[in-house]
Amino acid sequence: MTGIGAMETLWLFVAAFGASALGGVLGMASGIFIVPILTLLFGVDIHVAIGASIVSVIACSCGSAAPFLEGRLTNIRLAIVLETATTLGALTGVLLIGIVSTRALYGLFAAILAISAKQMLARRHEAIDTAAPNAKGWGSVLRLHSSFPDPASGQIVSYRVGRVPLGMALMYGAGLISALLGIGSGVLKIPAMDTALRLPIKVSSATSNFMIGVTAAASAGAYFVRGDINIGIAGPIAIGSVGGALLGARLLIWLPADRLRVFFVIVLSLLAVLMVLSAFDLNFAGGFA
């Protein structure tokens, strides 16, 4: 994609706004949607698309942080603990940039989406853990247990944080994949927090949104040095992402958890199919030249 015209810039802005609103609702920023949109619809090289998506991930994280903090959905203590593992994984992924082939990137992206959808569907209905927390567990020692007001039900929901070491191991892998695919790692962070740590999906989404900017920043420099960040593409993407992230954050606060989970699974499944087609060079979408 060479030479960005006014109409293409406008469509990039609109696509980023919509992708960020959708990503904000799901707690994954816009990276997971920006990469397929740029490659399948705009004909952008996947490495340039990843560079633009990393910029949008940082913008989304900054734009949606305030509403989630105001709604008491973000578990800041947990985010700090998990981000240490995620950032280390992102730095490891930077060392692998350029080594993995384009077809393998598409295939890996599709596999991650499919696994995430399966994990989220398996835990469609949330169960509140009423058992007393383990006083010697990581969640108790680090004071990670918390609660949040749920406008959808009108109740205060308390939750426990368990299996923190397993969660940190999964966060390392999420950070590594984030650096390779530019997806902000929310696509893996949310299933990890949802299934391994047993967090409510709204807390998983909000905490993931808080973390993704830090993870993306750890790999953004490498893409900039490689020349994979095209300002003409990344600029309108970043601006549209901020507005979309604010809208998505407001929607997440008010959406019922069960509908949010089903919506999550549908979107991931559709994206997985599209990326499998790209892995086998079966791209039926046009693009801007």
mmCIF file of C-alpha atoms in Angstrom:
data_model
loop_
_atom_site.group_PDB
_atom_site.id
_atom_site.type_symbol
_atom_site.label_atom_id
_atom_site.label_comp_id
_atom_site.label_asym_id
_atom_site.label_seq_id
_atom_site.Cartn_x
_atom_site.Cartn_y
_atom_site.Cartn_z
ATOM 1 C CA MET A 1 0.000 0.000 0.000
ATOM 2 C CA THR A 2 1.862 3.070 -1.224
ATOM 3 C CA GLY A 3 0.596 6.627 -1.255
ATOM 4 C CA ILE A 4 -2.226 7.230 1.211
ATOM 5 C CA GLY A 5 -5.036 9.404 -0.188
ATOM 6 C CA ALA A 6 -7.689 11.337 1.726
ATOM 7 C CA MET A 7 -10.357 8.674 1.193
ATOM 8 C CA GLU A 8 -8.060 5.844 2.293
ATOM 9 C CA THR A 9 -7.095 7.867 5.395
ATOM 10 C CA LEU A 10 -10.770 8.362 6.246
ATOM 11 C CA TRP A 11 -11.511 4.663 5.868
ATOM 12 C CA LEU A 12 -8.510 3.800 8.051
ATOM 13 C CA PHE A 13 -9.889 6.109 10.743
ATOM 14 C CA VAL A 14 -13.382 4.599 10.498
ATOM 15 C CA ALA A 15 -12.017 1.031 10.544
ATOM 16 C CA ALA A 16 -9.834 1.793 13.570
ATOM 17 C CA PHE A 17 -12.753 3.418 15.431
ATOM 18 C CA GLY A 18 -14.995 0.406 14.863
ATOM 19 C CA ALA A 19 -12.254 -2.108 15.621
ATOM 20 C CA SER A 20 -11.284 -0.290 18.820
ATOM 21 C CA ALA A 21 -14.885 -0.067 20.016
ATOM 22 C CA LEU A 22 -15.274 -3.819 19.440
ATOM 23 C CA GLY A 23 -11.886 -4.576 20.952
ATOM 24 C CA GLY A 24 -12.622 -2.355 23.936
ATOM 25 C CA VAL A 25 -15.785 -4.313 24.687
ATOM 26 C CA LEU A 26 -13.809 -7.563 24.544
ATOM 27 C CA GLY A 27 -10.782 -6.223 26.445
ATOM 28 C CA MET A 28 -8.381 -6.878 23.578
ATOM 29 C CA ALA A 29 -7.805 -3.357 22.239
ATOM 30 C CA SER A 30 -7.928 -3.128 18.459
ATOM 31 C CA GLY A 31 -4.791 -5.047 17.513
ATOM 32 C CA ILE A 32 -6.526 -8.365 16.997
ATOM 33 C CA PHE A 33 -8.897 -6.731 14.502
ATOM 34 C CA ILE A 34 -6.564 -4.154 12.929
ATOM 35 C CA VAL A 35 -4.183 -6.796 11.536
ATOM 36 C CA PRO A 36 -6.887 -8.706 9.590
ATOM 37 C CA ILE A 37 -8.543 -5.451 8.446
ATOM 38 C CA LEU A 38 -5.315 -3.970 7.072
ATOM 39 C CA THR A 39 -4.114 -7.183 5.428
ATOM 40 C CA LEU A 40 -7.410 -8.538 4.088
ATOM 41 C CA LEU A 41 -9.217 -5.311 3.143
ATOM 42 C CA PHE A 42 -6.484 -2.730 2.554
ATOM 43 C CA GLY A 43 -3.805 -5.015 1.100
ATOM 44 C CA VAL A 44 -1.137 -3.912 3.608
ATOM 45 C CA ASP A 45 1.940 -6.091 4.206
ATOM 46 C CA ILE A 46 1.456 -8.050 7.435
ATOM 47 C CA HIS A 47 4.602 -6.632 9.089
ATOM 48 C CA VAL A 48 3.462 -3.045 8.398
ATOM 49 C CA ALA A 49 -0.021 -3.995 9.637
ATOM 50 C CA ILE A 50 1.482 -5.361 12.845
ATOM 51 C CA GLY A 51 3.451 -2.131 13.340
ATOM 52 C CA ALA A 52 0.276 -0.035 12.929
ATOM 53 C CA SER A 53 -1.683 -2.331 15.231
ATOM 54 C CA ILE A 54 0.935 -1.970 17.975
ATOM 55 C CA VAL A 55 0.488 1.800 17.820
ATOM 56 C CA SER A 56 -3.284 1.337 18.041
ATOM 57 C CA VAL A 57 -2.868 -1.011 21.013
ATOM 58 C CA ILE A 58 -0.980 1.668 22.948
ATOM 59 C CA ALA A 59 -3.607 4.269 22.014
ATOM 60 C CA CYS A 60 -6.461 1.947 23.055
ATOM 61 C CA SER A 61 -4.887 1.188 26.417
ATOM 62 C CA CYS A 62 -4.491 4.887 27.207
ATOM 63 C CA GLY A 63 -7.976 5.768 25.942
ATOM 64 C CA SER A 64 -9.909 3.097 27.844
ATOM 65 C CA ALA A 65 -7.983 3.090 31.140
ATOM 66 C CA ALA A 66 -9.931 5.913 32.804
ATOM 67 C CA PRO A 67 -13.502 4.508 32.412
ATOM 68 C CA PHE A 68 -12.415 1.088 33.705
ATOM 69 C CA LEU A 69 -10.638 2.586 36.714
ATOM 70 C CA GLU A 70 -13.682 4.739 37.445
ATOM 71 C CA GLY A 71 -15.908 1.649 37.280
ATOM 72 C CA ARG A 72 -13.537 -0.244 39.662
ATOM 73 C CA LEU A 73 -13.206 -3.084 37.158
ATOM 74 C CA THR A 74 -9.407 -2.966 36.813
ATOM 75 C CA ASN A 75 -7.407 -4.990 39.344
ATOM 76 C CA ILE A 76 -4.254 -2.859 39.400
ATOM 77 C CA ARG A 77 -2.328 -5.064 41.818
ATOM 78 C CA LEU A 78 -2.927 -8.126 39.654
ATOM 79 C CA ALA A 79 -2.040 -6.193 36.495
ATOM 80 C CA ILE A 80 1.356 -5.211 37.912
ATOM 81 C CA VAL A 81 2.140 -8.786 38.968
ATOM 82 C CA LEU A 82 1.136 -10.321 35.628
ATOM 83 C CA GLU A 83 2.746 -7.594 33.519
ATOM 84 C CA THR A 84 6.226 -8.564 34.715
ATOM 85 C CA ALA A 85 5.822 -11.954 33.024
ATOM 86 C CA THR A 86 4.105 -10.496 29.955
ATOM 87 C CA THR A 87 6.818 -7.901 29.331
ATOM 88 C CA LEU A 88 9.539 -10.532 29.630
ATOM 89 C CA GLY A 89 7.687 -12.622 27.051
ATOM 90 C CA ALA A 90 7.354 -9.597 24.739
ATOM 91 C CA LEU A 91 11.097 -8.948 24.907
ATOM 92 C CA THR A 92 11.716 -12.603 24.027
ATOM 93 C CA GLY A 93 9.352 -12.275 21.072
ATOM 94 C CA VAL A 94 11.281 -9.262 19.788
ATOM 95 C CA LEU A 95 14.301 -11.534 19.310
ATOM 96 C CA LEU A 96 12.217 -13.742 17.007
ATOM 97 C CA ILE A 97 10.905 -10.914 14.782
ATOM 98 C CA GLY A 98 11.791 -11.579 11.142
ATOM 99 C CA ILE A 99 12.589 -15.241 11.780
ATOM 100 C CA VAL A 100 9.014 -16.549 11.552
ATOM 101 C CA SER A 101 7.548 -16.625 8.019
ATOM 102 C CA THR A 102 4.446 -14.667 6.977
ATOM 103 C CA ARG A 103 2.401 -17.832 6.378
ATOM 104 C CA ALA A 104 3.366 -19.141 9.813
ATOM 105 C CA LEU A 105 2.266 -15.842 11.379
ATOM 106 C CA TYR A 106 -1.173 -16.133 9.784
ATOM 107 C CA GLY A 107 -1.468 -19.762 10.907
ATOM 108 C CA LEU A 108 -0.333 -18.972 14.442
ATOM 109 C CA PHE A 109 -2.812 -16.105 14.632
ATOM 110 C CA ALA A 110 -5.664 -18.402 13.535
ATOM 111 C CA ALA A 111 -4.687 -21.090 16.056
ATOM 112 C CA ILE A 112 -4.634 -18.579 18.917
ATOM 113 C CA LEU A 113 -8.057 -17.274 17.976
ATOM 114 C CA ALA A 114 -9.550 -20.783 17.820
ATOM 115 C CA ILE A 115 -8.064 -21.826 21.168
ATOM 116 C CA SER A 116 -9.279 -18.637 22.820
ATOM 117 C CA ALA A 117 -12.810 -19.112 21.488
ATOM 118 C CA LYS A 118 -12.927 -22.707 22.760
ATOM 119 C CA GLN A 119 -11.732 -21.697 26.234
ATOM 120 C CA MET A 120 -14.222 -18.882 26.555
ATOM 121 C CA LEU A 121 -17.150 -21.013 25.356
ATOM 122 C CA ALA A 122 -16.288 -23.753 27.863
ATOM 123 C CA ARG A 123 -16.871 -21.277 30.703
ATOM 124 C CA ARG A 124 -19.981 -19.592 29.355
ATOM 125 C CA HIS A 125 -21.663 -19.175 32.753
ATOM 126 C CA GLU A 126 -19.621 -17.585 35.520
ATOM 127 C CA ALA A 127 -19.649 -19.127 38.995
ATOM 128 C CA ILE A 128 -18.784 -17.018 42.038
ATOM 129 C CA ASP A 129 -16.281 -18.720 44.356
ATOM 130 C CA THR A 130 -17.749 -18.472 47.875
ATOM 131 C CA ALA A 131 -15.038 -20.579 49.552
ATOM 132 C CA ALA A 132 -12.614 -18.914 51.958
ATOM 133 C CA PRO A 133 -9.349 -17.928 50.219
ATOM 134 C CA ASN A 134 -6.123 -19.799 50.967
ATOM 135 C CA ALA A 135 -4.262 -17.584 53.448
ATOM 136 C CA LYS A 136 -0.905 -18.817 52.105
ATOM 137 C CA GLY A 137 -1.810 -18.539 48.418
ATOM 138 C CA TRP A 138 -0.306 -15.899 46.157
ATOM 139 C CA GLY A 139 -3.655 -14.150 45.834
ATOM 140 C CA SER A 140 -3.897 -13.652 49.602
ATOM 141 C CA VAL A 141 -0.232 -12.849 50.214
ATOM 142 C CA LEU A 142 -0.191 -10.231 47.445
ATOM 143 C CA ARG A 143 -3.726 -9.019 48.352
ATOM 144 C CA LEU A 144 -5.099 -9.608 44.864
ATOM 145 C CA HIS A 145 -8.681 -10.536 45.837
ATOM 146 C CA SER A 146 -11.165 -7.745 45.150
ATOM 147 C CA SER A 147 -14.720 -6.799 44.136
ATOM 148 C CA PHE A 148 -16.503 -4.514 41.674
ATOM 149 C CA PRO A 149 -19.966 -2.970 41.191
ATOM 150 C CA ASP A 150 -21.836 -4.552 38.278
ATOM 151 C CA PRO A 151 -24.363 -2.084 36.735
ATOM 152 C CA ALA A 152 -25.930 -4.918 34.692
ATOM 153 C CA SER A 153 -27.015 -6.793 37.849
ATOM 154 C CA GLY A 154 -26.952 -3.907 40.334
ATOM 155 C CA GLN A 155 -24.804 -5.937 42.755
ATOM 156 C CA ILE A 156 -21.307 -5.834 44.228
ATOM 157 C CA VAL A 157 -19.448 -8.877 42.877
ATOM 158 C CA SER A 158 -16.584 -10.267 44.984
ATOM 159 C CA TYR A 159 -13.981 -12.582 43.445
ATOM 160 C CA ARG A 160 -10.886 -14.565 44.399
ATOM 161 C CA VAL A 161 -7.615 -14.753 42.451
ATOM 162 C CA GLY A 162 -6.106 -18.250 42.367
ATOM 163 C CA ARG A 163 -3.354 -20.177 40.582
ATOM 164 C CA VAL A 164 -1.196 -17.073 40.109
ATOM 165 C CA PRO A 165 1.978 -19.007 39.034
ATOM 166 C CA LEU A 166 -0.002 -20.693 36.214
ATOM 167 C CA GLY A 167 -1.388 -17.323 35.205
ATOM 168 C CA MET A 168 2.106 -15.815 35.040
ATOM 169 C CA ALA A 169 3.337 -18.689 32.857
ATOM 170 C CA LEU A 170 0.477 -18.097 30.427
ATOM 171 C CA MET A 171 1.190 -14.341 30.482
ATOM 172 C CA TYR A 172 4.775 -14.997 29.385
ATOM 173 C CA GLY A 173 3.472 -16.839 26.337
ATOM 174 C CA ALA A 174 0.932 -14.097 25.687
ATOM 175 C CA GLY A 175 3.650 -11.453 25.693
ATOM 176 C CA LEU A 176 5.839 -13.457 23.317
ATOM 177 C CA ILE A 177 3.004 -13.881 20.812
ATOM 178 C CA SER A 178 2.056 -10.220 21.201
ATOM 179 C CA ALA A 179 5.480 -9.122 19.976
ATOM 180 C CA LEU A 180 5.239 -11.408 16.925
ATOM 181 C CA LEU A 181 1.645 -10.595 15.931
ATOM 182 C CA GLY A 182 1.057 -7.090 17.284
ATOM 183 C CA ILE A 183 -2.237 -8.148 18.883
ATOM 184 C CA GLY A 184 -1.683 -6.645 22.319
ATOM 185 C CA SER A 185 -1.794 -10.150 23.824
ATOM 186 C CA GLY A 186 -5.311 -9.520 25.145
ATOM 187 C CA VAL A 187 -6.528 -12.437 23.047
ATOM 188 C CA LEU A 188 -4.558 -14.739 25.358
ATOM 189 C CA LYS A 189 -4.589 -12.664 28.539
ATOM 190 C CA ILE A 190 -8.359 -12.747 28.853
ATOM 191 C CA PRO A 191 -8.742 -16.552 28.507
ATOM 192 C CA ALA A 192 -5.777 -16.968 30.888
ATOM 193 C CA MET A 193 -7.328 -14.753 33.557
ATOM 194 C CA ASP A 194 -10.780 -16.174 32.883
ATOM 195 C CA THR A 195 -9.880 -19.870 33.073
ATOM 196 C CA ALA A 196 -6.607 -20.070 35.040
ATOM 197 C CA LEU A 197 -7.237 -17.292 37.577
ATOM 198 C CA ARG A 198 -11.051 -17.736 37.514
ATOM 199 C CA LEU A 199 -11.767 -14.013 37.236
ATOM 200 C CA PRO A 200 -15.111 -12.533 36.112
ATOM 201 C CA ILE A 201 -14.928 -11.715 32.410
ATOM 202 C CA LYS A 202 -15.440 -7.988 33.001
ATOM 203 C CA VAL A 203 -12.468 -7.888 35.376
ATOM 204 C CA SER A 204 -10.387 -9.919 32.909
ATOM 205 C CA SER A 205 -11.260 -7.523 30.082
ATOM 206 C CA ALA A 206 -10.622 -4.336 32.072
ATOM 207 C CA THR A 207 -7.359 -5.583 33.583
ATOM 208 C CA SER A 208 -6.200 -6.766 30.162
ATOM 209 C CA ASN A 209 -6.908 -3.321 28.697
ATOM 210 C CA PHE A 210 -4.812 -1.780 31.462
ATOM 211 C CA MET A 211 -1.881 -4.102 30.684
ATOM 212 C CA ILE A 212 -1.800 -4.225 26.891
ATOM 213 C CA GLY A 213 -0.238 -0.788 26.378
ATOM 214 C CA VAL A 214 2.815 -1.708 28.440
ATOM 215 C CA THR A 215 3.252 -4.979 26.578
ATOM 216 C CA ALA A 216 2.935 -3.289 23.190
ATOM 217 C CA ALA A 217 5.410 -0.552 24.139
ATOM 218 C CA ALA A 218 8.001 -3.222 24.866
ATOM 219 C CA SER A 219 7.998 -4.280 21.202
ATOM 220 C CA ALA A 220 7.052 -1.013 19.443
ATOM 221 C CA GLY A 221 10.653 0.226 19.337
ATOM 222 C CA ALA A 222 11.828 -2.840 17.457
ATOM 223 C CA TYR A 223 9.176 -2.410 14.746
ATOM 224 C CA PHE A 224 10.061 1.284 14.431
ATOM 225 C CA VAL A 225 13.763 0.500 13.941
ATOM 226 C CA ARG A 226 12.872 -2.123 11.318
ATOM 227 C CA GLY A 227 10.876 0.519 9.397
ATOM 228 C CA ASP A 228 7.600 -1.385 9.773
ATOM 229 C CA ILE A 229 5.686 1.578 11.250
ATOM 230 C CA ASN A 230 4.201 3.616 8.381
ATOM 231 C CA ILE A 231 3.114 6.990 9.807
ATOM 232 C CA GLY A 232 0.564 7.485 7.011
ATOM 233 C CA ILE A 233 -1.184 4.294 8.126
ATOM 234 C CA ALA A 234 -0.457 4.335 11.862
ATOM 235 C CA GLY A 235 -1.560 7.982 12.317
ATOM 236 C CA PRO A 236 -5.268 7.682 11.424
ATOM 237 C CA ILE A 237 -5.325 4.230 13.014
ATOM 238 C CA ALA A 238 -4.130 5.656 16.358
ATOM 239 C CA ILE A 239 -6.574 8.598 16.303
ATOM 240 C CA GLY A 240 -9.546 6.383 15.481
ATOM 241 C CA SER A 241 -8.462 3.870 18.114
ATOM 242 C CA VAL A 242 -8.657 6.371 20.983
ATOM 243 C CA GLY A 243 -12.283 7.317 20.227
ATOM 244 C CA GLY A 244 -13.319 3.714 19.680
ATOM 245 C CA ALA A 245 -11.635 2.563 22.898
ATOM 246 C CA LEU A 246 -13.595 5.106 24.957
ATOM 247 C CA LEU A 247 -16.879 3.910 23.439
ATOM 248 C CA GLY A 248 -15.975 0.246 23.943
ATOM 249 C CA ALA A 249 -15.089 0.821 27.592
ATOM 250 C CA ARG A 250 -18.497 2.363 28.301
ATOM 251 C CA LEU A 251 -20.275 -0.520 26.554
ATOM 252 C CA LEU A 252 -18.310 -3.156 28.500
ATOM 253 C CA ILE A 253 -19.340 -1.696 31.854
ATOM 254 C CA TRP A 254 -23.052 -2.062 31.054
ATOM 255 C CA LEU A 255 -23.123 -5.322 29.042
ATOM 256 C CA PRO A 256 -24.284 -8.537 30.814
ATOM 257 C CA ALA A 257 -21.397 -10.980 31.309
ATOM 258 C CA ASP A 258 -23.035 -13.967 29.577
ATOM 259 C CA ARG A 259 -23.781 -12.000 26.409
ATOM 260 C CA LEU A 260 -20.291 -10.550 26.433
ATOM 261 C CA ARG A 261 -18.789 -14.044 26.521
ATOM 262 C CA VAL A 262 -20.900 -15.322 23.596
ATOM 263 C CA PHE A 263 -20.083 -12.192 21.588
ATOM 264 C CA PHE A 264 -16.400 -12.798 22.301
ATOM 265 C CA VAL A 265 -16.569 -16.383 20.970
ATOM 266 C CA ILE A 266 -18.408 -15.420 17.758
ATOM 267 C CA VAL A 267 -15.937 -12.678 16.852
ATOM 268 C CA LEU A 268 -12.882 -14.839 17.522
ATOM 269 C CA SER A 269 -14.276 -17.720 15.469
ATOM 270 C CA LEU A 270 -14.942 -15.519 12.435
ATOM 271 C CA LEU A 271 -11.469 -13.983 12.598
ATOM 272 C CA ALA A 272 -9.877 -17.425 12.908
ATOM 273 C CA VAL A 273 -11.531 -18.525 9.646
ATOM 274 C CA LEU A 274 -10.318 -15.405 7.822
ATOM 275 C CA MET A 275 -6.735 -15.851 8.988
ATOM 276 C CA VAL A 276 -6.713 -19.558 8.007
ATOM 277 C CA LEU A 277 -7.705 -18.498 4.492
ATOM 278 C CA SER A 278 -4.806 -16.039 4.447
ATOM 279 C CA ALA A 279 -2.375 -18.701 5.674
ATOM 280 C CA PHE A 280 -3.207 -20.745 2.565
ATOM 281 C CA ASP A 281 -3.222 -17.697 0.254
ATOM 282 C CA LEU A 282 -7.009 -17.870 -0.132
ATOM 283 C CA ASN A 283 -7.633 -14.133 0.153
ATOM 284 C CA PHE A 284 -10.866 -13.127 -1.560
ATOM 285 C CA ALA A 285 -10.894 -9.541 -0.279
ATOM 286 C CA GLY A 286 -9.690 -6.643 -2.366
ATOM 287 C CA GLY A 287 -7.313 -3.962 -1.168
ATOM 288 C CA PHE A 288 -6.170 -0.425 -1.782
ATOM 289 C CA ALA A 289 -3.115 -0.397 -3.967
#
